CSV table of C-alpha atoms in Angstrom, one decimal:
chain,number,residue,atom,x,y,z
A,1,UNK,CA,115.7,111.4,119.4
A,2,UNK,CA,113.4,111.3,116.4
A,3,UNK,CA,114.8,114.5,113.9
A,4,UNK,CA,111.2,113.9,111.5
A,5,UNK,CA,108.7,115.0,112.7
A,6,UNK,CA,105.0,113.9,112.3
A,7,UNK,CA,101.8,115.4,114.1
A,8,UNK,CA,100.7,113.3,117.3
A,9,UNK,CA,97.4,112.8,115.6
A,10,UNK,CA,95.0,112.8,112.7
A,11,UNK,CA,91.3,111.9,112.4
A,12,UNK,CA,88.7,111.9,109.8
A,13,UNK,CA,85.1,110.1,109.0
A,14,UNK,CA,84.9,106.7,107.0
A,15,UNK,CA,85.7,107.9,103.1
A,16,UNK,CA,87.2,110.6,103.9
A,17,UNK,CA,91.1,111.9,103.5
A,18,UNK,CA,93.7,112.7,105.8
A,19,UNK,CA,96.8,113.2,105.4
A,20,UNK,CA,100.2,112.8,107.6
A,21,UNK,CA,103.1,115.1,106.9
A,22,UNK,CA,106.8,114.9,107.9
A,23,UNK,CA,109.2,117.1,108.3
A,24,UNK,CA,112.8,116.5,108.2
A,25,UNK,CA,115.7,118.8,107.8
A,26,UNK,CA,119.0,119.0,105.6
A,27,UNK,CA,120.5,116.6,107.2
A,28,UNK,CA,117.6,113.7,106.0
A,29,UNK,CA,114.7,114.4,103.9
A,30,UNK,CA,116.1,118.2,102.3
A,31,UNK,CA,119.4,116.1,101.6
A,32,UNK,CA,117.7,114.3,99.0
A,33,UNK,CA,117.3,110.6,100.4
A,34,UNK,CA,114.0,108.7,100.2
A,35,UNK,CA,111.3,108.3,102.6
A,36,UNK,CA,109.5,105.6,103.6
A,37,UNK,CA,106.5,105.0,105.8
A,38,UNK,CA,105.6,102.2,107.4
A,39,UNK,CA,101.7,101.6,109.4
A,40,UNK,CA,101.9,99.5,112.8
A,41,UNK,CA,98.9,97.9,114.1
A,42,UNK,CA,98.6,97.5,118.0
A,43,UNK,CA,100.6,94.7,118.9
A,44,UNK,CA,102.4,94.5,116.3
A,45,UNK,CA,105.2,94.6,114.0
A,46,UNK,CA,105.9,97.9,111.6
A,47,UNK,CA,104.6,97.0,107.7
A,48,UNK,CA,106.3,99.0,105.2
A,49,UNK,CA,103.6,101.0,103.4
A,50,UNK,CA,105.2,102.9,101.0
A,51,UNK,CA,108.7,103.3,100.0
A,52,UNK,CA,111.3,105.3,97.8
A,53,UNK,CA,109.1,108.7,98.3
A,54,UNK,CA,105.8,107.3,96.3
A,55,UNK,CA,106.1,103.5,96.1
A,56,UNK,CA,103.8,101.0,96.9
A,57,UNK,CA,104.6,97.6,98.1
A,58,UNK,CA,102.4,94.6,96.3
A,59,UNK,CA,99.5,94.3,98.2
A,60,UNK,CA,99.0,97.9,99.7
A,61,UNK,CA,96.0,99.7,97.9
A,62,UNK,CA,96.3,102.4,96.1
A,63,UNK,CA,94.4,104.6,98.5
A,64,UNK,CA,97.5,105.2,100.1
A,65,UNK,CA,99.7,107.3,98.4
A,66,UNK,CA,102.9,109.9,99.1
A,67,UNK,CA,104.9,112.4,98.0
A,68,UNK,CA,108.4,114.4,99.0
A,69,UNK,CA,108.8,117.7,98.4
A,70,UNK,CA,112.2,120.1,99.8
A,71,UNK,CA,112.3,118.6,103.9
A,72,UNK,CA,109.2,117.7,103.9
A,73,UNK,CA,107.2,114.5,102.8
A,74,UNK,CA,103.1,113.4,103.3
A,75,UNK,CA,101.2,110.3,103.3
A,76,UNK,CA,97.5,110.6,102.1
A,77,UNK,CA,95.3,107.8,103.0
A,78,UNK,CA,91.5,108.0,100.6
A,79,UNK,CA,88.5,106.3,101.0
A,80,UNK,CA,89.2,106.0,105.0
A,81,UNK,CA,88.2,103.2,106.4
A,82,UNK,CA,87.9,101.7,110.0
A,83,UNK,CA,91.3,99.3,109.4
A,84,UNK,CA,93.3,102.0,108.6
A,85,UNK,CA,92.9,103.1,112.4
A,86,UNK,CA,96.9,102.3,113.3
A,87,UNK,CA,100.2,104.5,114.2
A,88,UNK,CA,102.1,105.9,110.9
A,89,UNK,CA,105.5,106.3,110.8
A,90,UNK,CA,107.9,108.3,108.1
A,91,UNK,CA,111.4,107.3,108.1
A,92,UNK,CA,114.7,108.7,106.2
A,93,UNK,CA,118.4,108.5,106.3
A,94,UNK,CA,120.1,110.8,108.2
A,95,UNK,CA,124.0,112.1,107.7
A,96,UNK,CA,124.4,112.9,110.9
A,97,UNK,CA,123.2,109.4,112.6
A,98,UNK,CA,124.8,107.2,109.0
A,99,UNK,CA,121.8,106.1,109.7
A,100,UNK,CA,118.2,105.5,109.5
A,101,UNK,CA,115.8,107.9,111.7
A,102,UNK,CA,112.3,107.7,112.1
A,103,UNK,CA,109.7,109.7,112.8
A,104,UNK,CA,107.6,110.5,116.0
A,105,UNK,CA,104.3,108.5,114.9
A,106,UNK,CA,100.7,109.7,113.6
A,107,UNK,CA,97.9,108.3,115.3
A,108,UNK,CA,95.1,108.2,112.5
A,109,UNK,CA,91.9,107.7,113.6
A,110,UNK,CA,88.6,106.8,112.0
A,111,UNK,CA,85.5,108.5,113.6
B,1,UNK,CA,108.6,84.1,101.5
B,2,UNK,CA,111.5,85.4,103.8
B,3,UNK,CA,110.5,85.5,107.8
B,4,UNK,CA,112.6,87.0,110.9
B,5,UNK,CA,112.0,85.5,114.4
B,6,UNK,CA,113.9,87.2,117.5
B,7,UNK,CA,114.8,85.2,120.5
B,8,UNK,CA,116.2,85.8,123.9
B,9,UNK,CA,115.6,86.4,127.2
B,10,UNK,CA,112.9,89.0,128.2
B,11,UNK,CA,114.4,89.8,131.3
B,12,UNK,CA,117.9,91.6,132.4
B,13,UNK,CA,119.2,92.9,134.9
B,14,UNK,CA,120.4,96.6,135.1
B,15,UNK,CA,124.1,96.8,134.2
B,16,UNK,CA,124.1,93.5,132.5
B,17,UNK,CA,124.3,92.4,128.4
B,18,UNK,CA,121.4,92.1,126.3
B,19,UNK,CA,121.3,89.5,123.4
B,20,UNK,CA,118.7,88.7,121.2
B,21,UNK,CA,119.4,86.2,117.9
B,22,UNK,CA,117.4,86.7,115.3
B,23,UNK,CA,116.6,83.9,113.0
B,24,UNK,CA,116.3,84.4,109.2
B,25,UNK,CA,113.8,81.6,107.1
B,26,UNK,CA,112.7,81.1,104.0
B,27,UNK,CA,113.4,82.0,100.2
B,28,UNK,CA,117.3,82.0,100.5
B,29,UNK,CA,117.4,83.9,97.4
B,30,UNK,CA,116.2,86.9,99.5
B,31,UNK,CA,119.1,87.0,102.1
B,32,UNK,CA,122.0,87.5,100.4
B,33,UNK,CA,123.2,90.6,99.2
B,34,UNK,CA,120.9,92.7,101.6
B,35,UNK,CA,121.5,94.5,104.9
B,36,UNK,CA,120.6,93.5,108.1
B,37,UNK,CA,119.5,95.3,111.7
B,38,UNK,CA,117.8,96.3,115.2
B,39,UNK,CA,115.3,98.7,115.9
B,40,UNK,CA,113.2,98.9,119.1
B,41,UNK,CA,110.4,100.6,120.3
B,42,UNK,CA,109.9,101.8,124.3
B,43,UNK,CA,106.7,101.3,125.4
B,44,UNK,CA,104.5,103.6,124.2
B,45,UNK,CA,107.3,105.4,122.1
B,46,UNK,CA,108.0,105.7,119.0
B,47,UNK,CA,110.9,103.6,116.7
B,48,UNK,CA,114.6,103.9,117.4
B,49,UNK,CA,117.1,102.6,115.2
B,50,UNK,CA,119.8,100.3,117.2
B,51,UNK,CA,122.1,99.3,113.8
B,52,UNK,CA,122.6,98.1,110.8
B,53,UNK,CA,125.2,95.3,109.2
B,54,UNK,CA,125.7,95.8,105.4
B,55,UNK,CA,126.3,93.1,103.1
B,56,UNK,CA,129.7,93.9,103.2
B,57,UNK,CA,130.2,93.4,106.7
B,58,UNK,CA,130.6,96.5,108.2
B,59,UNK,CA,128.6,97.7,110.9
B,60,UNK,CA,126.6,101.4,111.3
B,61,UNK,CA,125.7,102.1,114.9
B,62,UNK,CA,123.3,104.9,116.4
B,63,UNK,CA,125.6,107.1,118.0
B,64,UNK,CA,124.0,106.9,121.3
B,65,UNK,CA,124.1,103.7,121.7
B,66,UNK,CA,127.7,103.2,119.6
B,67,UNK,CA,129.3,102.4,122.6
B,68,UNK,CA,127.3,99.7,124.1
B,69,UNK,CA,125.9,98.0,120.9
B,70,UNK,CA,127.6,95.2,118.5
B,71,UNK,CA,125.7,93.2,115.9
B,72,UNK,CA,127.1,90.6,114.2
B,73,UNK,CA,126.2,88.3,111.4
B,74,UNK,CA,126.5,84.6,111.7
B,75,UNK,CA,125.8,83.2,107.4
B,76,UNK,CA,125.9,80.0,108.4
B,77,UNK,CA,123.4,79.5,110.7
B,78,UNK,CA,121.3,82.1,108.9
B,79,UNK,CA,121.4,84.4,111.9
B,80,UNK,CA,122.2,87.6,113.2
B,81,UNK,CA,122.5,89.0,116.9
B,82,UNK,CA,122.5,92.0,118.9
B,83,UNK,CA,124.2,92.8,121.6
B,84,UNK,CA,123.8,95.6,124.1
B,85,UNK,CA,125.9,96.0,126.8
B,86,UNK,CA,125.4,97.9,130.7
B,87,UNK,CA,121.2,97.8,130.0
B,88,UNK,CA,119.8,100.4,132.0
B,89,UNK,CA,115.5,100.7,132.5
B,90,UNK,CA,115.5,102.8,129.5
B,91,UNK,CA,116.7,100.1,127.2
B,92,UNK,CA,113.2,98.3,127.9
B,93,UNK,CA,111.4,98.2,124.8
B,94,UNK,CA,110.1,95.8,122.2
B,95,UNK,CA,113.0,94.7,119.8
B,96,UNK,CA,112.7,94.1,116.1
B,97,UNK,CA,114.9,92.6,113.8
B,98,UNK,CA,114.7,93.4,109.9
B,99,UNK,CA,115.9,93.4,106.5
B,100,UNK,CA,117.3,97.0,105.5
B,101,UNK,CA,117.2,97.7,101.6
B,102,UNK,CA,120.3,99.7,100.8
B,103,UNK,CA,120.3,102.7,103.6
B,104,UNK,CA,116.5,102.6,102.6
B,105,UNK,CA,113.7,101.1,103.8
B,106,UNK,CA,113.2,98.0,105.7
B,107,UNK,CA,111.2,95.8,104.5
B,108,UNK,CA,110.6,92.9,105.9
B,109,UNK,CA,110.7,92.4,109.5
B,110,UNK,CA,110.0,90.1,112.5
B,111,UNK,CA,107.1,89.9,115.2
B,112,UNK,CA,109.6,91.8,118.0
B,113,UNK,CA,110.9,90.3,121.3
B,114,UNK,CA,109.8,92.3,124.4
B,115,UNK,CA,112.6,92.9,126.6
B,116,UNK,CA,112.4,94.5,130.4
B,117,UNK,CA,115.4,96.0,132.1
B,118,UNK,CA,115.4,95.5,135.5
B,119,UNK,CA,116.3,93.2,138.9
């Protein structure tokens, strides 16, 4: 059901810097409402990672960082590291659910 | 520090009513005047937003589960709960309970409840 839409996977070497991009539609991201992304170890619980398009949480470093642009938003993670191996998700409202909607998930992993 | 703990059964049986309570703790300053919801996750899937209670009271459902779905809040005992009706094996799925910021993001949420769907 998701209507954002992240790429299955990402992968890059220890320091290195990938990026995540999601793509919404009028209805979410091109409307003008915020995104957020959240990064969810195995086992467990979403974490909120960045919110309100390009803001950091206390406690998340700033090799994480984001931007929104049009329908479309991306999450750059620098200085890769092997803990940063975890599913990412982007997530928006959406006028047509009056509701939140997530995305599909990024798999990032560190080679 | 505020923390969410779901409870319930893990087990249902096809056609019958899932509910799951989920308990709210710590710095009461942080619970009142925010929003309160569901959102699960299938087994190896991705999130799905259940609904949403605003301060206000009123209630935001997914529409595909609108008519099966009611989530109430109970101040009091510092609670709120889900309940989904007629579960089928596609309601199977780990359930989380969290703290909505506005129609934002959700920031704090609990550990998730796994609940199986079937007889």
């Amino acid at each position: 059901q998701s209507v954002l839409t992240q790429p299955p996977s990402v992968s890059g070497a220890p320091g290195q810097r990938v990026t995540i991009s999601c793509t919404g539609s009028s209805s979410n991201i091109g409307a003008g409402y915020d995104v957020h992304w959240y990064r969810q170890l195995p086992g467990t619980a979403p974490k909120l990672l960045i919110y309100a398009n390009n803001k950091r949480p206390s406690g998340v470093p700033d090799r994480f960082s984001a931007s929104k642009s049009g329908t479309s938003a991306s999450l750059a993670i620098s200085e890769l590291q092997g803990e940063d191996e975890a599913y990412y998700y982007c997530q928006s409202y959406d006028t047509g659910l009056s509701g939140s909607v997530f995305g599909e998930g990024t798999k990032v992993t560190v080679l | 520090q505020l923390q969410l703990q779901e409870s319930g059964p893990g087990l249902v049986k096809p056609s019958e009513t899932l509910s799951l309570t989920c308990t709210v703790s710590g710095d009461s300053s942080s619970r009142s005047s925010f929003n309160w919801g569901w959102i699960r996750q299938p087994p190896g899937k991705g999130l799905e937003w259940i609904g949403t209670v605003y301060d206000s009271g009123s209630p935001f459902y997914n529409p595909s589960l609108k008519s099966r779905v009611t989530i109430s809040v109970d101040t009091s005992k510092n609670q709120f709960s889900l309940n989904l009706s007629s579960v089928t094996a596609a309601d199977t799925a780990v359930y989380y309970c969290a703290r909505h910021v506005g129609t934002g993001h959700w920031d704090v949420w609990g550990k998730g409840t796994t609940v199986t769907a079937s007889s």
